[in-house]
Short mmCIF file of C-alpha atoms and ligand atoms in Angstrom, two decimals:
data_model
loop_
_atom_site.label_atom_id
_atom_site.label_comp_id
_atom_site.label_asym_id
_atom_site.label_seq_id
_atom_site.Cartn_x
_atom_site.Cartn_y
_atom_site.Cartn_z
CA MET A 1 -15.45 -14.01 17.59
CA ASN A 2 -12.47 -11.01 16.07
CA SER A 3 -10.40 -11.81 13.59
CA THR A 4 -7.34 -12.70 15.91
CA LEU A 5 -9.38 -15.66 17.06
CA ARG A 6 -10.80 -16.83 13.64
CA LEU A 7 -7.06 -16.57 12.08
CA THR A 8 -6.07 -18.55 15.43
CA ALA A 9 -9.04 -20.91 15.32
CA ALA A 10 -7.97 -22.05 11.40
CA ILE A 11 -4.86 -22.13 11.96
CA SER A 12 -4.46 -24.35 15.10
CA LEU A 13 -5.05 -27.40 12.22
CA ALA A 14 -1.89 -26.61 10.73
CA SER A 15 -0.12 -28.22 13.26
CA LEU A 16 -2.10 -31.49 12.47
CA LEU A 17 -0.85 -31.93 8.89
CA PRO A 18 2.77 -32.58 7.36
CA LEU A 19 5.09 -29.69 5.77
CA SER A 20 6.00 -30.45 2.17
CA ALA A 21 9.62 -30.72 1.74
CA LEU A 22 11.60 -27.67 0.51
CA ALA A 23 13.86 -28.54 -2.16
CA ALA A 24 17.25 -29.31 -1.37
CA ASP A 25 20.53 -26.88 -2.07
CA SER A 26 23.69 -25.85 -1.23
CA LYS A 27 22.63 -22.63 0.71
CA GLY A 28 18.87 -23.23 1.19
CA SER A 29 16.03 -22.43 -0.55
CA VAL A 30 13.13 -19.88 0.45
CA GLU A 31 9.82 -19.35 -0.69
CA VAL A 32 8.36 -15.66 -0.96
CA VAL A 33 4.86 -15.21 -1.18
CA HIS A 34 4.17 -11.19 -2.59
CA TRP A 35 1.86 -9.67 -5.18
CA TRP A 36 4.19 -7.70 -6.82
CA THR A 37 3.04 -8.75 -10.38
CA SER A 38 2.44 -5.93 -12.52
CA GLY A 39 5.39 -5.20 -14.83
CA GLY A 40 6.74 -2.32 -12.90
CA GLU A 41 6.38 -4.20 -9.52
CA LYS A 42 7.59 -7.18 -10.93
CA ALA A 43 10.71 -5.13 -12.41
CA ALA A 44 11.28 -4.05 -8.60
CA VAL A 45 11.05 -7.45 -6.69
CA ASP A 46 13.87 -8.94 -9.41
CA VAL A 47 16.15 -7.19 -7.84
CA LEU A 48 15.65 -8.83 -4.71
CA LYS A 49 15.56 -11.84 -6.31
CA ALA A 50 18.71 -11.55 -8.45
CA GLN A 51 20.46 -10.60 -5.16
CA VAL A 52 19.38 -13.36 -3.21
CA GLU A 53 20.04 -15.69 -6.04
CA LYS A 54 23.40 -14.18 -6.39
CA ASP A 55 24.24 -14.69 -2.53
CA GLY A 56 23.60 -18.71 -3.09
CA PHE A 57 19.90 -19.46 -2.05
CA THR A 58 17.36 -20.38 -4.41
CA TRP A 59 14.05 -18.02 -4.28
CA LYS A 60 10.78 -20.18 -4.92
CA ASP A 61 8.52 -17.10 -6.29
CA GLY A 62 5.19 -17.14 -4.38
CA ALA A 63 3.54 -14.29 -6.56
CA VAL A 64 -0.12 -13.80 -6.56
CA ALA A 65 -1.67 -11.59 -8.86
CA GLY A 66 -4.16 -8.60 -7.37
CA GLY A 67 -3.48 -5.65 -6.82
CA GLY A 68 -3.73 -5.01 -2.91
CA GLY A 69 -3.20 -8.03 -1.83
CA ALA A 70 -6.86 -9.45 -1.20
CA THR A 71 -5.98 -12.37 -3.03
CA ALA A 72 -2.46 -13.11 -1.70
CA MET A 73 -4.24 -12.86 1.51
CA THR A 74 -6.54 -15.77 0.68
CA VAL A 75 -3.92 -17.75 -0.55
CA LEU A 76 -1.55 -17.23 2.52
CA LYS A 77 -4.33 -18.06 5.34
CA SER A 78 -5.25 -21.35 3.28
CA ARG A 79 -1.56 -22.42 3.07
CA ALA A 80 -0.91 -21.50 6.45
CA VAL A 81 -4.35 -23.83 7.37
CA ALA A 82 -2.64 -26.27 5.47
CA GLY A 83 0.42 -26.22 7.60
CA ASN A 84 2.63 -24.94 4.77
CA PRO A 85 3.27 -21.76 5.03
CA PRO A 86 5.70 -19.94 3.03
CA GLY A 87 9.07 -18.88 4.30
CA ILE A 88 8.55 -15.15 3.94
CA ALA A 89 5.17 -13.24 2.69
CA GLN A 90 4.36 -9.92 2.35
CA ILE A 91 1.88 -8.94 5.17
CA LYS A 92 1.44 -5.40 6.32
CA GLY A 93 0.12 -3.39 9.38
CA PRO A 94 -2.08 -4.67 12.40
CA ASP A 95 -2.31 -7.95 10.44
CA ILE A 96 1.28 -8.77 11.28
CA GLN A 97 0.12 -8.65 14.86
CA ASP A 98 -2.95 -10.85 14.29
CA TRP A 99 -0.67 -13.38 12.29
CA ALA A 100 2.27 -12.98 15.13
CA SER A 101 0.14 -13.67 17.59
CA THR A 102 -1.17 -17.28 16.29
CA GLY A 103 2.36 -17.91 16.77
CA LEU A 104 3.41 -19.02 13.48
CA LEU A 105 5.69 -16.21 13.20
CA ASP A 106 9.40 -16.19 14.01
CA SER A 107 10.21 -14.03 16.51
CA ASP A 108 13.99 -15.32 16.58
CA VAL A 109 15.29 -15.33 13.19
CA LEU A 110 15.72 -12.14 12.40
CA LYS A 111 17.66 -11.52 16.32
CA ASP A 112 20.79 -11.38 15.37
CA VAL A 113 20.70 -9.38 11.53
CA ALA A 114 18.13 -6.50 13.13
CA LYS A 115 21.03 -6.02 16.16
CA ALA A 116 24.09 -6.36 13.85
CA GLU A 117 22.31 -4.00 10.95
CA ASN A 118 21.35 -1.63 13.86
CA TRP A 119 17.49 -1.46 12.48
CA ASP A 120 16.69 0.10 15.53
CA GLY A 121 18.95 3.33 14.84
CA LEU A 122 17.94 3.16 11.21
CA LEU A 123 14.06 2.97 11.39
CA GLU A 124 11.57 6.02 12.03
CA LYS A 125 9.90 4.48 15.81
CA LYS A 126 6.57 4.05 13.55
CA VAL A 127 8.00 1.82 10.94
CA ALA A 128 9.77 -0.55 13.51
CA ASP A 129 6.91 -0.43 15.91
CA THR A 130 4.58 -1.83 12.53
CA VAL A 131 6.82 -4.78 12.27
CA LYS A 132 7.96 -6.06 15.66
CA PHE A 133 5.61 -8.28 17.96
CA GLU A 134 6.23 -8.08 21.78
CA GLY A 135 9.61 -6.20 21.25
CA ASP A 136 11.02 -8.32 18.49
CA TYR A 137 11.29 -8.30 14.43
CA VAL A 138 8.97 -10.50 13.05
CA ALA A 139 9.28 -8.77 9.63
CA VAL A 140 11.78 -6.71 7.41
CA PRO A 141 10.28 -3.31 6.57
CA VAL A 142 11.07 -3.38 2.69
CA ASN A 143 9.79 0.48 1.50
CA ILE A 144 7.32 2.99 2.11
CA HIS A 145 4.33 4.43 0.02
CA ARG A 146 2.89 7.58 0.13
CA VAL A 147 -1.03 6.89 -0.61
CA ASN A 148 -2.41 10.07 -1.44
CA TRP A 149 -1.40 10.62 -4.57
CA LEU A 150 -2.84 12.21 -7.69
CA TRP A 151 -1.45 11.40 -11.01
CA ILE A 152 -1.06 13.44 -13.69
CA ASN A 153 -0.48 13.49 -18.08
CA PRO A 154 0.36 16.97 -18.31
CA GLU A 155 0.14 16.80 -22.09
CA VAL A 156 -3.38 15.60 -22.05
CA PHE A 157 -4.12 18.56 -19.44
CA LYS A 158 -2.70 21.03 -21.98
CA LYS A 159 -5.01 19.93 -24.38
CA ALA A 160 -7.76 20.22 -22.68
CA GLY A 161 -6.68 23.68 -21.90
CA ILE A 162 -6.15 23.20 -18.08
CA ALA A 163 -3.87 25.58 -16.86
CA LYS A 164 -2.03 23.71 -13.48
CA PRO A 165 -2.91 20.85 -11.45
CA PRO A 166 -6.16 20.89 -9.03
CA THR A 167 -5.24 21.75 -5.62
CA THR A 168 -8.61 21.62 -4.28
CA LEU A 169 -11.61 19.84 -4.69
CA ASP A 170 -13.34 22.53 -6.98
CA GLU A 171 -10.42 23.14 -8.87
CA PHE A 172 -10.63 18.86 -9.21
CA TYR A 173 -14.21 19.13 -10.40
CA ALA A 174 -13.19 21.96 -13.13
CA ALA A 175 -9.98 20.06 -14.30
CA ALA A 176 -12.47 17.17 -14.80
CA GLU A 177 -15.34 19.09 -16.71
CA LYS A 178 -12.54 20.33 -19.18
CA LEU A 179 -11.19 16.93 -19.47
CA LYS A 180 -14.60 15.38 -20.22
CA ALA A 181 -15.45 18.17 -22.87
CA ALA A 182 -12.09 17.60 -24.86
CA GLY A 183 -12.82 13.73 -24.87
CA PHE A 184 -10.50 12.63 -22.55
CA ILE A 185 -11.18 9.95 -19.76
CA PRO A 186 -11.05 12.87 -16.75
CA LEU A 187 -10.64 9.82 -13.97
CA ALA A 188 -8.59 6.78 -14.73
CA HIS A 189 -10.35 4.06 -12.05
CA GLY A 190 -10.60 0.41 -11.89
CA GLY A 191 -13.35 -0.31 -9.67
CA GLN A 192 -12.38 -2.76 -7.36
CA PRO A 193 -12.92 -2.47 -3.88
CA TRP A 194 -9.45 -1.55 -2.95
CA GLN A 195 -9.39 0.90 -4.99
CA ASP A 196 -12.99 2.59 -4.41
CA SER A 197 -11.69 2.77 -1.10
CA THR A 198 -8.41 4.36 -1.96
CA VAL A 199 -10.10 7.24 -3.90
CA PHE A 200 -12.49 7.13 -0.54
CA GLU A 201 -9.52 7.33 1.95
CA ALA A 202 -8.18 10.24 0.07
CA VAL A 203 -11.26 12.70 0.07
CA VAL A 204 -11.90 11.93 3.85
CA LEU A 205 -8.44 13.40 4.38
CA SER A 206 -8.99 15.97 1.84
CA VAL A 207 -12.34 16.80 3.38
CA MET A 208 -11.69 16.21 7.41
CA GLY A 209 -7.85 17.12 7.62
CA ALA A 210 -5.82 14.37 9.51
CA ASP A 211 -6.99 14.83 12.61
CA GLY A 212 -10.35 13.73 11.48
CA TYR A 213 -8.85 11.07 9.10
CA LYS A 214 -7.53 9.62 12.33
CA LYS A 215 -10.69 9.57 14.51
CA ALA A 216 -12.56 7.94 11.39
CA MET A 217 -10.05 5.28 10.15
CA VAL A 218 -7.77 4.60 12.88
CA ASP A 219 -9.72 5.29 16.04
CA LEU A 220 -13.18 4.06 14.14
CA ASP A 221 -14.95 6.79 16.18
CA ASN A 222 -18.61 5.98 15.70
CA ALA A 223 -19.66 9.72 16.17
CA THR A 224 -16.98 10.21 13.62
CA LEU A 225 -18.04 7.76 10.77
CA THR A 226 -21.45 8.72 11.31
CA GLY A 227 -21.10 12.75 11.52
CA PRO A 228 -22.12 15.25 9.10
CA GLN A 229 -17.97 15.52 7.55
CA MET A 230 -18.47 12.21 6.68
CA VAL A 231 -21.63 12.65 5.35
CA LYS A 232 -19.91 15.27 3.22
CA ALA A 233 -17.06 13.42 2.24
CA LEU A 234 -19.07 10.88 0.56
CA THR A 235 -21.07 13.45 -1.23
CA GLU A 236 -18.14 14.28 -2.95
CA LEU A 237 -17.15 10.57 -3.10
CA LYS A 238 -20.35 10.39 -5.54
CA LYS A 239 -19.44 13.49 -7.44
CA ILE A 240 -15.82 12.43 -8.19
CA ALA A 241 -17.29 9.03 -9.08
CA THR A 242 -19.02 10.69 -12.07
CA TYR A 243 -15.93 11.44 -13.13
CA MET A 244 -14.21 7.81 -13.23
CA ASP A 245 -13.66 5.46 -16.35
CA ALA A 246 -17.09 4.38 -17.81
CA ASP A 247 -14.93 0.96 -18.62
CA GLY A 248 -13.38 0.99 -15.12
CA LYS A 249 -15.30 -1.93 -13.39
CA GLY A 250 -13.55 -4.77 -12.03
CA GLN A 251 -10.05 -3.19 -14.21
CA ASP A 252 -6.75 -4.07 -12.67
CA TRP A 253 -4.76 -0.34 -11.12
CA ASN A 254 -2.04 -0.71 -13.93
CA LEU A 255 -4.60 -1.11 -16.48
CA GLU A 256 -5.96 2.01 -15.61
CA ALA A 257 -2.48 3.77 -15.03
CA ALA A 258 -1.75 3.01 -18.84
CA LYS A 259 -4.91 4.85 -20.01
CA VAL A 260 -3.26 8.23 -18.25
CA ILE A 261 0.32 6.88 -19.58
CA ASN A 262 -0.99 6.52 -23.03
CA GLY A 263 -3.19 9.74 -22.56
CA LYS A 264 -6.68 8.86 -23.04
CA ALA A 265 -7.31 9.76 -19.37
CA GLY A 266 -5.72 12.73 -17.61
CA MET A 267 -5.66 11.41 -13.92
CA GLN A 268 -5.60 8.90 -11.61
CA VAL A 269 -5.78 8.85 -7.90
CA MET A 270 -3.20 6.20 -7.01
CA GLY A 271 -0.08 5.33 -4.58
CA ASP A 272 2.80 5.61 -5.89
CA TRP A 273 3.06 2.36 -7.14
CA ALA A 274 1.79 3.76 -9.79
CA LYS A 275 5.01 5.21 -10.48
CA SER A 276 6.38 1.99 -11.05
CA GLU A 277 4.65 1.74 -14.82
CA TRP A 278 5.70 5.24 -15.45
CA THR A 279 9.10 4.11 -14.91
CA LEU A 280 8.68 1.22 -17.07
CA ALA A 281 7.45 3.01 -19.78
CA LYS A 282 10.59 5.06 -19.68
CA LYS A 283 8.58 8.14 -18.40
CA VAL A 284 10.17 11.31 -16.46
CA ALA A 285 8.35 12.39 -13.48
CA GLY A 286 7.84 16.17 -13.43
CA GLN A 287 8.40 16.18 -17.13
CA ASP A 288 5.98 13.39 -19.06
CA TYR A 289 3.61 13.23 -15.73
CA GLN A 290 3.35 14.74 -12.20
CA CYS A 291 2.60 13.76 -8.87
CA VAL A 292 0.81 16.33 -6.70
CA PRO A 293 -1.13 15.76 -3.42
CA PHE A 294 -4.37 14.78 -3.86
CA PRO A 295 -6.30 18.01 -4.01
CA GLY A 296 -6.66 19.48 -0.01
CA THR A 297 -4.23 16.58 1.38
CA ASP A 298 -0.89 18.52 0.44
CA LYS A 299 0.19 18.50 4.36
CA ALA A 300 -0.87 15.11 4.86
CA PHE A 301 0.67 11.75 4.39
CA THR A 302 -1.45 8.52 4.38
CA TYR A 303 1.50 5.61 4.63
CA ASN A 304 1.53 2.34 3.55
CA ILE A 305 4.50 0.35 4.51
CA ASP A 306 5.41 -3.05 2.59
CA SER A 307 7.05 -5.33 4.69
CA LEU A 308 7.97 -9.66 4.99
CA VAL A 309 6.90 -11.08 7.53
CA VAL A 310 9.21 -14.65 8.54
CA PHE A 311 7.64 -17.69 8.85
CA LYS A 312 8.44 -20.72 11.46
CA GLN A 313 9.58 -23.43 9.67
CA LYS A 314 10.05 -26.62 10.32
CA ASP A 315 13.31 -27.06 7.93
CA ALA A 316 16.43 -25.12 10.04
CA GLY A 317 17.83 -24.48 6.89
CA THR A 318 15.25 -21.88 5.47
CA SER A 319 16.60 -19.71 8.58
CA ALA A 320 19.78 -18.60 6.81
CA GLY A 321 17.61 -17.76 3.29
CA GLN A 322 15.25 -15.48 5.56
CA GLN A 323 18.16 -13.64 6.94
CA ASP A 324 19.76 -12.83 3.98
CA ILE A 325 16.67 -11.66 2.49
CA ALA A 326 16.36 -9.39 5.39
CA LYS A 327 20.09 -8.18 5.28
CA VAL A 328 19.79 -7.65 1.72
CA VAL A 329 16.28 -5.68 1.75
CA MET A 330 17.27 -2.92 4.61
CA GLY A 331 20.66 -2.65 2.59
CA GLN A 332 21.39 0.59 0.89
CA ASP A 333 21.83 -0.75 -2.27
CA PHE A 334 18.55 -2.50 -2.58
CA GLN A 335 16.75 0.31 -0.58
CA LYS A 336 17.83 2.84 -3.30
CA LEU A 337 17.09 -0.02 -6.27
CA PHE A 338 13.76 -1.29 -5.15
CA SER A 339 12.31 2.27 -4.50
CA SER A 340 13.54 4.04 -7.99
CA ASN A 341 11.61 0.88 -9.37
CA LYS A 342 8.89 1.05 -7.83
CA GLY A 343 8.11 4.36 -7.06
CA SER A 344 8.13 4.24 -3.16
CA ILE A 345 10.80 5.76 -0.82
CA PRO A 346 13.09 4.00 1.42
CA VAL A 347 12.55 3.21 5.30
CA ARG A 348 16.14 4.01 6.41
CA LYS A 349 15.90 7.20 8.14
CA ASP A 350 19.82 8.04 6.78
CA MET A 351 18.19 7.71 3.08
CA LEU A 352 15.44 9.58 3.37
CA ALA A 353 16.96 12.48 4.88
CA ASP A 354 19.53 12.93 1.82
CA MET A 355 17.01 11.58 -1.43
CA ALA A 356 18.84 14.09 -3.44
CA GLY A 357 22.08 12.55 -2.44
CA HIS A 358 20.90 9.49 -3.36
CA GLY A 359 19.75 10.08 -6.97
CA PHE A 360 16.14 10.04 -6.10
CA ASP A 361 13.51 12.13 -8.47
CA ALA A 362 11.18 14.81 -7.68
CA CYS A 363 8.54 12.77 -6.52
CA ALA A 364 10.46 10.53 -4.48
CA GLN A 365 12.09 13.84 -3.01
CA THR A 366 8.89 15.34 -2.13
CA SER A 367 7.28 12.25 -0.78
CA ALA A 368 10.27 12.00 1.66
CA LYS A 369 10.39 15.59 2.59
CA ASP A 370 6.28 15.49 3.87
CA PHE A 371 7.05 11.84 5.29
CA LEU A 372 9.86 13.47 7.46
CA ALA A 373 7.37 16.78 7.71
CA ASP A 374 4.38 15.19 8.71
CA ALA A 375 5.76 12.98 11.13
CA GLN A 376 6.28 15.86 13.40
CA THR A 377 2.47 17.20 12.97
CA GLY A 378 0.53 14.29 12.97
CA GLY A 379 -0.09 14.88 9.31
CA LEU A 380 1.57 10.92 9.12
CA GLN A 381 -1.82 8.62 9.12
CA PRO A 382 -1.80 5.32 8.35
CA SER A 383 -4.11 4.39 4.99
CA MET A 384 -6.78 2.42 5.76
CA ALA A 385 -7.19 0.91 2.30
CA HIS A 386 -3.88 -0.66 2.31
CA ASN A 387 -4.14 -2.66 5.75
CA MET A 388 -2.52 -0.39 7.81
CA ALA A 389 -4.72 1.35 9.76
CA THR A 390 -7.20 -1.74 10.78
CA ASN A 391 -6.79 -5.15 10.81
CA LEU A 392 -8.60 -7.18 7.49
CA ALA A 393 -12.04 -7.55 8.80
CA VAL A 394 -12.66 -4.06 9.81
CA GLN A 395 -11.08 -2.97 6.22
CA GLY A 396 -13.25 -4.91 4.65
CA ALA A 397 -16.30 -3.62 6.30
CA PHE A 398 -15.38 0.18 5.31
CA PHE A 399 -14.55 -1.81 1.88
CA ASP A 400 -18.04 -2.89 1.05
CA VAL A 401 -20.06 0.04 2.24
CA VAL A 402 -17.74 2.59 0.04
CA THR A 403 -17.95 -0.04 -3.25
CA ASN A 404 -22.11 -0.63 -3.02
CA TYR A 405 -22.30 3.69 -1.82
CA ILE A 406 -20.26 4.17 -5.08
CA ASN A 407 -22.23 1.93 -7.17
CA ASP A 408 -25.41 2.72 -6.44
CA PRO A 409 -26.50 5.35 -8.50
CA LYS A 410 -29.24 6.38 -5.65
CA ALA A 411 -27.65 5.90 -2.66
CA ASP A 412 -27.66 8.47 -0.22
CA PRO A 413 -24.65 9.65 1.54
CA ALA A 414 -26.05 10.16 5.19
CA ASP A 415 -27.75 6.94 4.56
CA ALA A 416 -24.41 5.78 3.70
CA ALA A 417 -22.56 7.21 6.80
CA LYS A 418 -24.84 5.39 9.13
CA LYS A 419 -24.36 2.06 7.21
CA LEU A 420 -20.70 2.86 8.03
CA GLY A 421 -20.78 3.04 11.63
CA ALA A 422 -22.76 0.12 11.94
CA ALA A 423 -20.51 -2.05 9.76
CA ILE A 424 -17.29 -0.99 11.33
CA GLN A 425 -19.05 -1.29 15.20
CA ALA A 426 -19.96 -5.05 13.79
CA ALA A 427 -16.77 -5.61 12.59
CA GLN A 428 -14.66 -5.03 15.68
C1 BGC B 501 0.92 -2.01 -1.85
C2 BGC B 501 2.04 -2.01 -3.15
C3 BGC B 501 1.60 -2.65 -4.28
C4 BGC B 501 -0.10 -2.38 -4.63
C5 BGC B 501 -0.73 -2.76 -5.85
C6 BGC B 501 -0.14 -2.16 -2.06
O1 BGC B 501 -1.48 -2.64 -1.14
O2 BGC B 501 1.62 -1.94 -0.86
O3 BGC B 501 2.91 -2.81 -2.65
O4 BGC B 501 2.20 -2.50 -5.12
O5 BGC B 501 -0.95 -2.89 -3.12
O6 BGC B 501 -0.79 -4.02 -5.86
#
C-alpha cells in the first residue's frame, strides 16, 4: 500500500467520529499545529500569533516539540484519524499532495485571498506548485529555507589557526583536524535521523552535483542510488561523522547550535533556521558568525519551503481565521519580520529581488541571490531530509539506512549503497 492509500485508509475512520467543539468568540478561533519550538523559532511564530490576535481571532497554539517535524506529523495523523484535525497545520512538500488526496484539506477557503492578493504573480512557479492541489491553493507558503549551509564561529576558527572557511571537503577535513587539535568539537551535530540525513544530503550534493542529487533524491534512480558516486558520498559521510560531537547522540539541533554559538564547537551543518538561534543570542551575521554553503555546494541550493495547510472544518466560523492567517503570512511586513527571526528568506518574488532594500542581512542576501540564480540553472533542488523531495515513506527509508550507517563503525559504504537502493524501492 503506498503512503497515500495508507493515509486515506486511516483517515476514512475520521468521518465516523464527532468533532470537538471550538471555542466561541467574536471573530473565531483557529488552532495551528506546528513544530517551531526552539527559542528562535518561537520568536518567529510569535510574530504571526500576535498579528492574528490583533486582527481579532483566537490563536490556539498546537506546538509539538521535535526538530524536523516527525513528531508533529505523528500527532497530526492521529488527530486526523480521530476526526479532529486542526484548522491549520505545518506540512511540507509532496506530503501536501498526499494529505490533499484524502479530501481532508480545504481547496475553497483560500481561493478569494489568493486571487485578491495575486499569489500566482508573487510566487515562483516551483513554490506555488508545492502548495497547490489540482490547481487550487490548499496551503499558504510561509518562507524559504536553504538547507546546505555550514555555520562557523570565526573566533573559534581563529583560535584553532584556521585562515578561512572551507570550500572543499579536503579543506573541511583540514579545518576539522585543527579544531580537534585545539580542543574544540569540530562539528556540532545532534544524532537524530533527520539531522544525520541533513548532513548526508549535503554530502551527496557536494560529491554528485545537483544533477546527481536530483537522480538520487528526486527521481530515486536505482542505478544512481547504488552506483559508485553514492559509494563515494557515503565514504565521505563516514569520514565527516568522525568529527561529529561525541555527546551529540539524540540531541536537539538547537542545543548543538548553542555549542557553536558559545565557542565550544567550530562548525555545524544545518539549514538556515540555525540562524534563528544566533539572532536570538544577538549575534550579527558576517561578524560574529559565518554562513557559507556546505563545501562543494556553492552552485546549488537545497530548498525547504515551510507552509501552512488548511484543513476542512465543520465549524464554518474557522474559515475567517484561516483566511486571515493566509493573508497575514503573504503580506510584506510579516514576510520580513518572520524570515528575519527565522533565518529564512521570503517567498515573494518582489522581496527576493530586493533583499538589501528590505533590510535583510548578509546570509539572507546570499541565500536569495543563489535561490534566484539556481532556479535558472537546475541547481535548485528540493531537500530530501526536510520532506520536500519525496513522500514520508521514502524519506523514512533514507533516514533508516543513513542513520544505521553512521552509527555502525563497521558499516561498509558499498554495502550501505545497496541497502539504500533496496530500501527505497521497497518504500515506493
Ligand atoms: C522546518 C523548519 C524548522 C526545522 C527545525 C525544518 O524541517 O522546515 O521550519 O525550523 O525543521 O525544526
